[in-house]
Amino acid sequence: MTEIPATPSPFTFDPATTALVIIDMQRDFLLPGGFGESLGNDVALLRTVIEPLAGVLACARAAGITVIHTREGHLPDLSDCPPSKLRRGNPAQRIGDPGRFGRILIRGEYGHDIIDELAPLAGETVIDKPGKGAFYATELATVLRQHSIATLLVAGVTTEVCVHTTVREANDRGYECLVVADCVGSYFPEFQRVGLSMISAQGAIFGWVADSADVIAALGTTAPVTA
C-alpha cells in the first residue's frame, strides 16, 4: 500500500488497483480561440493545470498505473446531445457549430481531441462521453472492472463540472477518489476553491484532495505495477 498526504487525512491506495483518470483535457476547452474562450472564459486559468498534470501522468506511466483519458463530445448528427444541452452557450456558437478547431465538441474534430502535451499513448483507454460525468452512457464502469480498479486519482477540467460529476458518480459506485488539486482547473477561481473544499468536507464525503508534488513523491516510491 502507498500513502499520500492529503486533506482531510492521509490517502492510502494500492497502485495495482488504482487508475489515473484525466478528464476532458481537450483543445476546445484549453486552447485560445476554442469553445471555452468563445463563452467568455480565460483559458489561461485552465492551462495552469497542464504542467503539473504532465508530471503526474509521467510518474503514473512509469509506475505502471492504469491511465484513462476522457473526452466530452457528441456524434456528428448530434443524436446523443439532448436539446437542453444543445441550447447552452453563445447563441452564435454552440455545440456542433463551426469553430476555430472544427465543429465544436464533435467527435473526430481537431478541437475535440486531447491537447498535445497530454496525448494518450497507444494502449491507454480513451472514453468518449456525451455528458458531464464519465460514467454516463460510456464504457468506463466496464473498463474499471476489467482492470480490477478500486481507487481513482482524478485530474482534468473543469473542477466544478465534469470533475465533480465524475467523482460523485464514482463515490456512489464505491470507488475511493483522490483529486489532485493543482491538476484540476476551473474558469472561475472561486469555483475551484469551493469545489475542492466540497469534495473533502465532512471526512472526505466525496474524496480526498492532494497536491501533485505529494502524489508524484508517492508514485516515485512505487514499484512498477506488472500485469
PDB file of C-alpha atoms in Angstrom:
ATOM      1  CA  MET A   1       0.000   0.000   0.000  1.00  0.00           C
ATOM      2  CA  THR A   2       1.087   3.569  -0.724  1.00  0.00           C
ATOM      3  CA  GLU A   3       0.196   6.677   1.295  1.00  0.00           C
ATOM      4  CA  ILE A   4      -0.201  10.267   0.109  1.00  0.00           C
ATOM      5  CA  PRO A   5      -0.506  13.269   2.460  1.00  0.00           C
ATOM      6  CA  ALA A   6      -3.972  14.622   1.704  1.00  0.00           C
ATOM      7  CA  THR A   7      -6.975  16.516   3.003  1.00  0.00           C
ATOM      8  CA  PRO A   8      -8.788  15.634   5.222  1.00  0.00           C
ATOM      9  CA  SER A   9      -6.462  12.721   6.083  1.00  0.00           C
ATOM     10  CA  PRO A  10      -3.701  10.641   4.514  1.00  0.00           C
ATOM     11  CA  PHE A  11      -4.877   8.712   1.456  1.00  0.00           C
ATOM     12  CA  THR A  12      -3.851   5.073   1.212  1.00  0.00           C
ATOM     13  CA  PHE A  13      -4.090   3.096  -2.004  1.00  0.00           C
ATOM     14  CA  ASP A  14      -2.820   0.014  -3.786  1.00  0.00           C
ATOM     15  CA  PRO A  15      -1.167   1.017  -7.078  1.00  0.00           C
ATOM     16  CA  ALA A  16      -2.172  -2.315  -8.612  1.00  0.00           C
ATOM     17  CA  THR A  17      -5.854  -1.420  -8.275  1.00  0.00           C
ATOM     18  CA  THR A  18      -5.564   2.304  -8.997  1.00  0.00           C
ATOM     19  CA  ALA A  19      -6.278   4.281 -12.172  1.00  0.00           C
ATOM     20  CA  LEU A  20      -5.360   7.830 -13.103  1.00  0.00           C
ATOM     21  CA  VAL A  21      -8.454   9.350 -14.731  1.00  0.00           C
ATOM     22  CA  ILE A  22      -7.738  12.503 -16.752  1.00  0.00           C
ATOM     23  CA  ILE A  23     -10.928  14.343 -17.596  1.00  0.00           C
ATOM     24  CA  ASP A  24     -11.520  16.357 -20.769  1.00  0.00           C
ATOM     25  CA  MET A  25      -8.134  17.984 -21.348  1.00  0.00           C
ATOM     26  CA  GLN A  26      -9.337  18.907 -24.829  1.00  0.00           C
ATOM     27  CA  ARG A  27      -8.332  21.607 -27.276  1.00  0.00           C
ATOM     28  CA  ASP A  28     -11.861  23.038 -27.369  1.00  0.00           C
ATOM     29  CA  PHE A  29     -11.589  23.804 -23.647  1.00  0.00           C
ATOM     30  CA  LEU A  30      -7.912  24.715 -23.282  1.00  0.00           C
ATOM     31  CA  LEU A  31      -6.681  26.420 -26.448  1.00  0.00           C
ATOM     32  CA  PRO A  32      -7.101  30.134 -27.164  1.00  0.00           C
ATOM     33  CA  GLY A  33      -9.869  30.530 -29.723  1.00  0.00           C
ATOM     34  CA  GLY A  34     -11.625  27.334 -28.654  1.00  0.00           C
ATOM     35  CA  PHE A  35     -15.137  26.763 -27.368  1.00  0.00           C
ATOM     36  CA  GLY A  36     -14.212  27.661 -23.791  1.00  0.00           C
ATOM     37  CA  GLU A  37     -12.881  31.032 -24.804  1.00  0.00           C
ATOM     38  CA  SER A  38     -15.895  31.662 -27.056  1.00  0.00           C
ATOM     39  CA  LEU A  39     -18.026  31.595 -23.897  1.00  0.00           C
ATOM     40  CA  GLY A  40     -16.000  34.486 -22.473  1.00  0.00           C
ATOM     41  CA  ASN A  41     -13.665  32.393 -20.331  1.00  0.00           C
ATOM     42  CA  ASP A  42      -9.964  32.899 -19.679  1.00  0.00           C
ATOM     43  CA  VAL A  43      -8.361  29.645 -20.835  1.00  0.00           C
ATOM     44  CA  ALA A  44      -5.109  30.618 -19.090  1.00  0.00           C
ATOM     45  CA  LEU A  45      -6.776  29.566 -15.834  1.00  0.00           C
ATOM     46  CA  LEU A  46      -7.151  26.024 -17.167  1.00  0.00           C
ATOM     47  CA  ARG A  47      -3.742  25.904 -18.789  1.00  0.00           C
ATOM     48  CA  THR A  48      -2.038  26.135 -15.382  1.00  0.00           C
ATOM     49  CA  VAL A  49      -3.068  22.501 -14.957  1.00  0.00           C
ATOM     50  CA  ILE A  50      -1.006  21.231 -17.894  1.00  0.00           C
ATOM     51  CA  GLU A  51       2.488  21.240 -16.386  1.00  0.00           C
ATOM     52  CA  PRO A  52       1.702  19.576 -13.044  1.00  0.00           C
ATOM     53  CA  LEU A  53      -0.596  17.076 -14.724  1.00  0.00           C
ATOM     54  CA  ALA A  54       2.099  16.156 -17.235  1.00  0.00           C
ATOM     55  CA  GLY A  55       4.330  15.379 -14.267  1.00  0.00           C
ATOM     56  CA  VAL A  56       1.729  13.192 -12.577  1.00  0.00           C
ATOM     57  CA  LEU A  57       0.976  11.432 -15.854  1.00  0.00           C
ATOM     58  CA  ALA A  58       4.660  10.643 -16.446  1.00  0.00           C
ATOM     59  CA  CYS A  59       5.004   9.214 -12.935  1.00  0.00           C
ATOM     60  CA  ALA A  60       1.815   7.162 -13.266  1.00  0.00           C
ATOM     61  CA  ARG A  61       3.066   5.696 -16.533  1.00  0.00           C
ATOM     62  CA  ALA A  62       6.451   4.908 -15.006  1.00  0.00           C
ATOM     63  CA  ALA A  63       4.713   3.175 -12.080  1.00  0.00           C
ATOM     64  CA  GLY A  64       2.565   1.118 -14.450  1.00  0.00           C
ATOM     65  CA  ILE A  65      -0.684   2.576 -13.136  1.00  0.00           C
ATOM     66  CA  THR A  66      -3.709   2.304 -15.426  1.00  0.00           C
ATOM     67  CA  VAL A  67      -4.284   5.581 -17.287  1.00  0.00           C
ATOM     68  CA  ILE A  68      -7.708   6.568 -18.600  1.00  0.00           C
ATOM     69  CA  HIS A  69      -8.474   9.722 -20.593  1.00  0.00           C
ATOM     70  CA  THR A  70     -11.943  11.138 -21.233  1.00  0.00           C
ATOM     71  CA  ARG A  71     -13.281  13.485 -23.910  1.00  0.00           C
ATOM     72  CA  GLU A  72     -16.635  15.236 -23.786  1.00  0.00           C
ATOM     73  CA  GLY A  73     -18.291  15.395 -27.176  1.00  0.00           C
ATOM     74  CA  HIS A  74     -21.005  14.186 -29.483  1.00  0.00           C
ATOM     75  CA  LEU A  75     -21.750  12.229 -32.612  1.00  0.00           C
ATOM     76  CA  PRO A  76     -21.706  14.282 -35.827  1.00  0.00           C
ATOM     77  CA  ASP A  77     -25.503  14.066 -36.140  1.00  0.00           C
ATOM     78  CA  LEU A  78     -25.910  15.258 -32.507  1.00  0.00           C
ATOM     79  CA  SER A  79     -28.259  12.354 -31.798  1.00  0.00           C
ATOM     80  CA  ASP A  80     -26.620  11.896 -28.376  1.00  0.00           C
ATOM     81  CA  CYS A  81     -26.882  15.593 -27.423  1.00  0.00           C
ATOM     82  CA  PRO A  82     -30.130  16.462 -25.632  1.00  0.00           C
ATOM     83  CA  PRO A  83     -31.810  19.752 -26.617  1.00  0.00           C
ATOM     84  CA  SER A  84     -31.305  21.120 -23.112  1.00  0.00           C
ATOM     85  CA  LYS A  85     -27.538  20.846 -23.583  1.00  0.00           C
ATOM     86  CA  LEU A  86     -27.577  21.998 -27.183  1.00  0.00           C
ATOM     87  CA  ARG A  87     -29.191  25.287 -26.161  1.00  0.00           C
ATOM     88  CA  ARG A  88     -26.312  26.171 -23.832  1.00  0.00           C
ATOM     89  CA  GLY A  89     -23.573  28.600 -24.763  1.00  0.00           C
ATOM     90  CA  ASN A  90     -23.228  31.573 -27.055  1.00  0.00           C
ATOM     91  CA  PRO A  91     -26.196  31.536 -29.479  1.00  0.00           C
ATOM     92  CA  ALA A  92     -23.811  32.273 -32.343  1.00  0.00           C
ATOM     93  CA  GLN A  93     -21.506  29.366 -31.482  1.00  0.00           C
ATOM     94  CA  ARG A  94     -22.966  26.273 -29.885  1.00  0.00           C
ATOM     95  CA  ILE A  95     -22.178  22.561 -29.852  1.00  0.00           C
ATOM     96  CA  GLY A  96     -21.990  21.295 -33.408  1.00  0.00           C
ATOM     97  CA  ASP A  97     -21.437  24.740 -34.933  1.00  0.00           C
ATOM     98  CA  PRO A  98     -18.235  25.561 -36.839  1.00  0.00           C
ATOM     99  CA  GLY A  99     -15.475  26.772 -34.552  1.00  0.00           C
ATOM    100  CA  ARG A 100     -11.835  27.641 -34.905  1.00  0.00           C
ATOM    101  CA  PHE A 101     -10.855  23.991 -34.416  1.00  0.00           C
ATOM    102  CA  GLY A 102     -13.674  22.337 -36.361  1.00  0.00           C
ATOM    103  CA  ARG A 103     -17.240  21.659 -35.304  1.00  0.00           C
ATOM    104  CA  ILE A 104     -17.486  22.363 -31.586  1.00  0.00           C
ATOM    105  CA  LEU A 105     -17.309  19.280 -29.335  1.00  0.00           C
ATOM    106  CA  ILE A 106     -17.906  16.866 -32.202  1.00  0.00           C
ATOM    107  CA  ARG A 107     -16.055  13.558 -32.128  1.00  0.00           C
ATOM    108  CA  GLY A 108     -13.328  13.359 -34.711  1.00  0.00           C
ATOM    109  CA  GLU A 109     -12.788  17.109 -34.945  1.00  0.00           C
ATOM    110  CA  TYR A 110      -9.413  18.645 -34.070  1.00  0.00           C
ATOM    111  CA  GLY A 111     -10.856  20.629 -31.168  1.00  0.00           C
ATOM    112  CA  HIS A 112     -12.481  17.568 -29.628  1.00  0.00           C
ATOM    113  CA  ASP A 113      -9.178  15.784 -29.139  1.00  0.00           C
ATOM    114  CA  ILE A 114      -6.789  15.948 -26.199  1.00  0.00           C
ATOM    115  CA  ILE A 115      -4.050  18.592 -26.142  1.00  0.00           C
ATOM    116  CA  ASP A 116      -0.655  17.510 -27.439  1.00  0.00           C
ATOM    117  CA  GLU A 117       1.080  17.847 -24.064  1.00  0.00           C
ATOM    118  CA  LEU A 118      -1.134  15.101 -22.559  1.00  0.00           C
ATOM    119  CA  ALA A 119      -1.778  12.963 -25.634  1.00  0.00           C
ATOM    120  CA  PRO A 120      -2.692   9.345 -24.817  1.00  0.00           C
ATOM    121  CA  LEU A 121      -0.151   6.652 -25.530  1.00  0.00           C
ATOM    122  CA  ALA A 122      -1.005   3.567 -27.526  1.00  0.00           C
ATOM    123  CA  GLY A 123      -2.869   1.169 -25.254  1.00  0.00           C
ATOM    124  CA  GLU A 124      -4.251   3.836 -22.901  1.00  0.00           C
ATOM    125  CA  THR A 125      -8.030   3.925 -22.712  1.00  0.00           C
ATOM    126  CA  VAL A 126      -9.865   6.943 -24.117  1.00  0.00           C
ATOM    127  CA  ILE A 127     -13.509   7.283 -23.051  1.00  0.00           C
ATOM    128  CA  ASP A 128     -15.790   9.418 -25.216  1.00  0.00           C
ATOM    129  CA  LYS A 129     -18.618  10.740 -23.087  1.00  0.00           C
ATOM    130  CA  PRO A 130     -21.728  12.702 -24.101  1.00  0.00           C
ATOM    131  CA  GLY A 131     -22.378  14.111 -20.624  1.00  0.00           C
ATOM    132  CA  LYS A 132     -20.598  15.766 -17.764  1.00  0.00           C
ATOM    133  CA  GLY A 133     -19.902  12.580 -15.799  1.00  0.00           C
ATOM    134  CA  ALA A 134     -17.538   9.942 -17.159  1.00  0.00           C
ATOM    135  CA  PHE A 135     -19.841   7.042 -16.226  1.00  0.00           C
ATOM    136  CA  TYR A 136     -22.992   8.193 -18.034  1.00  0.00           C
ATOM    137  CA  ALA A 137     -23.532   6.390 -21.366  1.00  0.00           C
ATOM    138  CA  THR A 138     -19.915   5.188 -21.504  1.00  0.00           C
ATOM    139  CA  GLU A 139     -17.902   2.008 -21.052  1.00  0.00           C
ATOM    140  CA  LEU A 140     -15.944   3.392 -18.071  1.00  0.00           C
ATOM    141  CA  ALA A 141     -17.522   1.085 -15.469  1.00  0.00           C
ATOM    142  CA  THR A 142     -16.690  -1.925 -17.619  1.00  0.00           C
ATOM    143  CA  VAL A 143     -13.092  -0.786 -18.145  1.00  0.00           C
ATOM    144  CA  LEU A 144     -12.589  -0.286 -14.398  1.00  0.00           C
ATOM    145  CA  ARG A 145     -13.943  -3.754 -13.654  1.00  0.00           C
ATOM    146  CA  GLN A 146     -11.719  -5.300 -16.302  1.00  0.00           C
ATOM    147  CA  HIS A 147      -8.675  -3.746 -14.640  1.00  0.00           C
ATOM    148  CA  SER A 148      -9.870  -4.565 -11.078  1.00  0.00           C
ATOM    149  CA  ILE A 149      -9.738  -0.871 -10.178  1.00  0.00           C
ATOM    150  CA  ALA A 150     -10.825   0.222  -6.696  1.00  0.00           C
ATOM    151  CA  THR A 151      -9.202   3.672  -6.453  1.00  0.00           C
ATOM    152  CA  LEU A 152      -9.156   6.678  -8.768  1.00  0.00           C
ATOM    153  CA  LEU A 153      -6.638   9.513  -8.942  1.00  0.00           C
ATOM    154  CA  VAL A 154      -8.638  12.233 -10.672  1.00  0.00           C
ATOM    155  CA  ALA A 155      -7.395  15.173 -12.740  1.00  0.00           C
ATOM    156  CA  GLY A 156      -8.708  17.386 -15.527  1.00  0.00           C
ATOM    157  CA  VAL A 157     -11.290  20.072 -16.185  1.00  0.00           C
ATOM    158  CA  THR A 158     -13.420  21.654 -15.098  1.00  0.00           C
ATOM    159  CA  THR A 159     -13.315  21.183 -11.340  1.00  0.00           C
ATOM    160  CA  GLU A 160     -16.912  22.106 -10.556  1.00  0.00           C
ATOM    161  CA  VAL A 161     -18.499  20.449 -13.604  1.00  0.00           C
ATOM    162  CA  CYS A 162     -17.051  17.313 -15.206  1.00  0.00           C
ATOM    163  CA  VAL A 163     -14.557  16.552 -12.424  1.00  0.00           C
ATOM    164  CA  HIS A 164     -17.139  16.974  -9.665  1.00  0.00           C
ATOM    165  CA  THR A 165     -19.782  14.974 -11.535  1.00  0.00           C
ATOM    166  CA  THR A 166     -17.374  12.109 -12.194  1.00  0.00           C
ATOM    167  CA  VAL A 167     -16.132  11.997  -8.594  1.00  0.00           C
ATOM    168  CA  ARG A 168     -19.699  11.938  -7.290  1.00  0.00           C
ATOM    169  CA  GLU A 169     -20.612   9.167  -9.727  1.00  0.00           C
ATOM    170  CA  ALA A 170     -17.538   7.200  -8.669  1.00  0.00           C
ATOM    171  CA  ASN A 171     -18.318   7.687  -4.995  1.00  0.00           C
ATOM    172  CA  ASP A 172     -21.835   6.305  -5.496  1.00  0.00           C
ATOM    173  CA  ARG A 173     -20.292   3.256  -7.161  1.00  0.00           C
ATOM    174  CA  GLY A 174     -17.927   2.541  -4.267  1.00  0.00           C
ATOM    175  CA  TYR A 175     -14.659   3.911  -5.655  1.00  0.00           C
ATOM    176  CA  GLU A 176     -12.252   5.816  -3.433  1.00  0.00           C
ATOM    177  CA  CYS A 177     -11.146   9.022  -5.163  1.00  0.00           C
ATOM    178  CA  LEU A 178      -8.261  11.387  -4.698  1.00  0.00           C
ATOM    179  CA  VAL A 179      -8.486  14.668  -6.629  1.00  0.00           C
ATOM    180  CA  VAL A 180      -5.125  16.230  -7.473  1.00  0.00           C
ATOM    181  CA  ALA A 181      -5.705  19.884  -6.563  1.00  0.00           C
ATOM    182  CA  ASP A 182      -3.325  21.605  -8.984  1.00  0.00           C
ATOM    183  CA  CYS A 183      -4.173  19.126 -11.749  1.00  0.00           C
ATOM    184  CA  VAL A 184      -7.814  20.187 -11.899  1.00  0.00           C
ATOM    185  CA  GLY A 185      -8.903  23.617 -13.059  1.00  0.00           C
ATOM    186  CA  SER A 186     -11.829  25.971 -13.408  1.00  0.00           C
ATOM    187  CA  TYR A 187     -12.504  29.141 -15.368  1.00  0.00           C
ATOM    188  CA  PHE A 188     -13.740  30.590 -12.046  1.00  0.00           C
ATOM    189  CA  PRO A 189     -11.229  30.771  -9.153  1.00  0.00           C
ATOM    190  CA  GLU A 190     -13.984  30.813  -6.547  1.00  0.00           C
ATOM    191  CA  PHE A 191     -15.472  27.626  -8.015  1.00  0.00           C
ATOM    192  CA  GLN A 192     -12.046  25.986  -7.882  1.00  0.00           C
ATOM    193  CA  ARG A 193     -11.634  26.762  -4.193  1.00  0.00           C
ATOM    194  CA  VAL A 194     -15.141  25.792  -3.142  1.00  0.00           C
ATOM    195  CA  GLY A 195     -15.239  22.768  -5.436  1.00  0.00           C
ATOM    196  CA  LEU A 196     -12.169  21.253  -3.831  1.00  0.00           C
ATOM    197  CA  SER A 197     -13.471  22.033  -0.340  1.00  0.00           C
ATOM    198  CA  MET A 198     -16.766  20.305  -1.112  1.00  0.00           C
ATOM    199  CA  ILE A 199     -15.001  17.110  -2.141  1.00  0.00           C
ATOM    200  CA  SER A 200     -13.025  16.690   1.062  1.00  0.00           C
ATOM    201  CA  ALA A 201     -15.586  18.120   3.519  1.00  0.00           C
ATOM    202  CA  GLN A 202     -17.143  16.041   6.308  1.00  0.00           C
ATOM    203  CA  GLY A 203     -14.364  13.472   6.407  1.00  0.00           C
ATOM    204  CA  ALA A 204     -13.936  13.073   2.632  1.00  0.00           C
ATOM    205  CA  ILE A 205     -17.608  12.938   1.758  1.00  0.00           C
ATOM    206  CA  PHE A 206     -16.755  12.503  -1.930  1.00  0.00           C
ATOM    207  CA  GLY A 207     -12.999  12.002  -1.772  1.00  0.00           C
ATOM    208  CA  TRP A 208      -9.587  13.308  -0.787  1.00  0.00           C
ATOM    209  CA  VAL A 209      -7.572  16.221  -2.149  1.00  0.00           C
ATOM    210  CA  ALA A 210      -3.777  16.371  -2.501  1.00  0.00           C
ATOM    211  CA  ASP A 211      -1.146  18.393  -4.352  1.00  0.00           C
ATOM    212  CA  SER A 212       0.678  16.964  -7.352  1.00  0.00           C
ATOM    213  CA  ALA A 213       4.061  17.161  -5.586  1.00  0.00           C
ATOM    214  CA  ASP A 214       2.840  14.746  -2.926  1.00  0.00           C
ATOM    215  CA  VAL A 215       1.269  12.438  -5.499  1.00  0.00           C
ATOM    216  CA  ILE A 216       4.471  12.394  -7.550  1.00  0.00           C
ATOM    217  CA  ALA A 217       6.572  11.716  -4.461  1.00  0.00           C
ATOM    218  CA  ALA A 218       4.348   8.785  -3.526  1.00  0.00           C
ATOM    219  CA  LEU A 219       4.298   7.357  -7.040  1.00  0.00           C
ATOM    220  CA  GLY A 220       8.057   7.659  -7.214  1.00  0.00           C
ATOM    221  CA  THR A 221       8.381   5.162  -4.368  1.00  0.00           C
ATOM    222  CA  THR A 222       6.036   2.710  -6.063  1.00  0.00           C
ATOM    223  CA  ALA A 223       7.463  -0.383  -7.706  1.00  0.00           C
ATOM    224  CA  PRO A 224       6.176  -0.660 -11.291  1.00  0.00           C
ATOM    225  CA  VAL A 225       2.861  -2.459 -11.455  1.00  0.00           C
ATOM    226  CA  THR A 226       3.026  -5.585 -13.617  1.00  0.00           C
ATOM    227  CA  ALA A 227       0.062  -7.186 -15.333  1.00  0.00           C
TER     228      ALA A 227
END
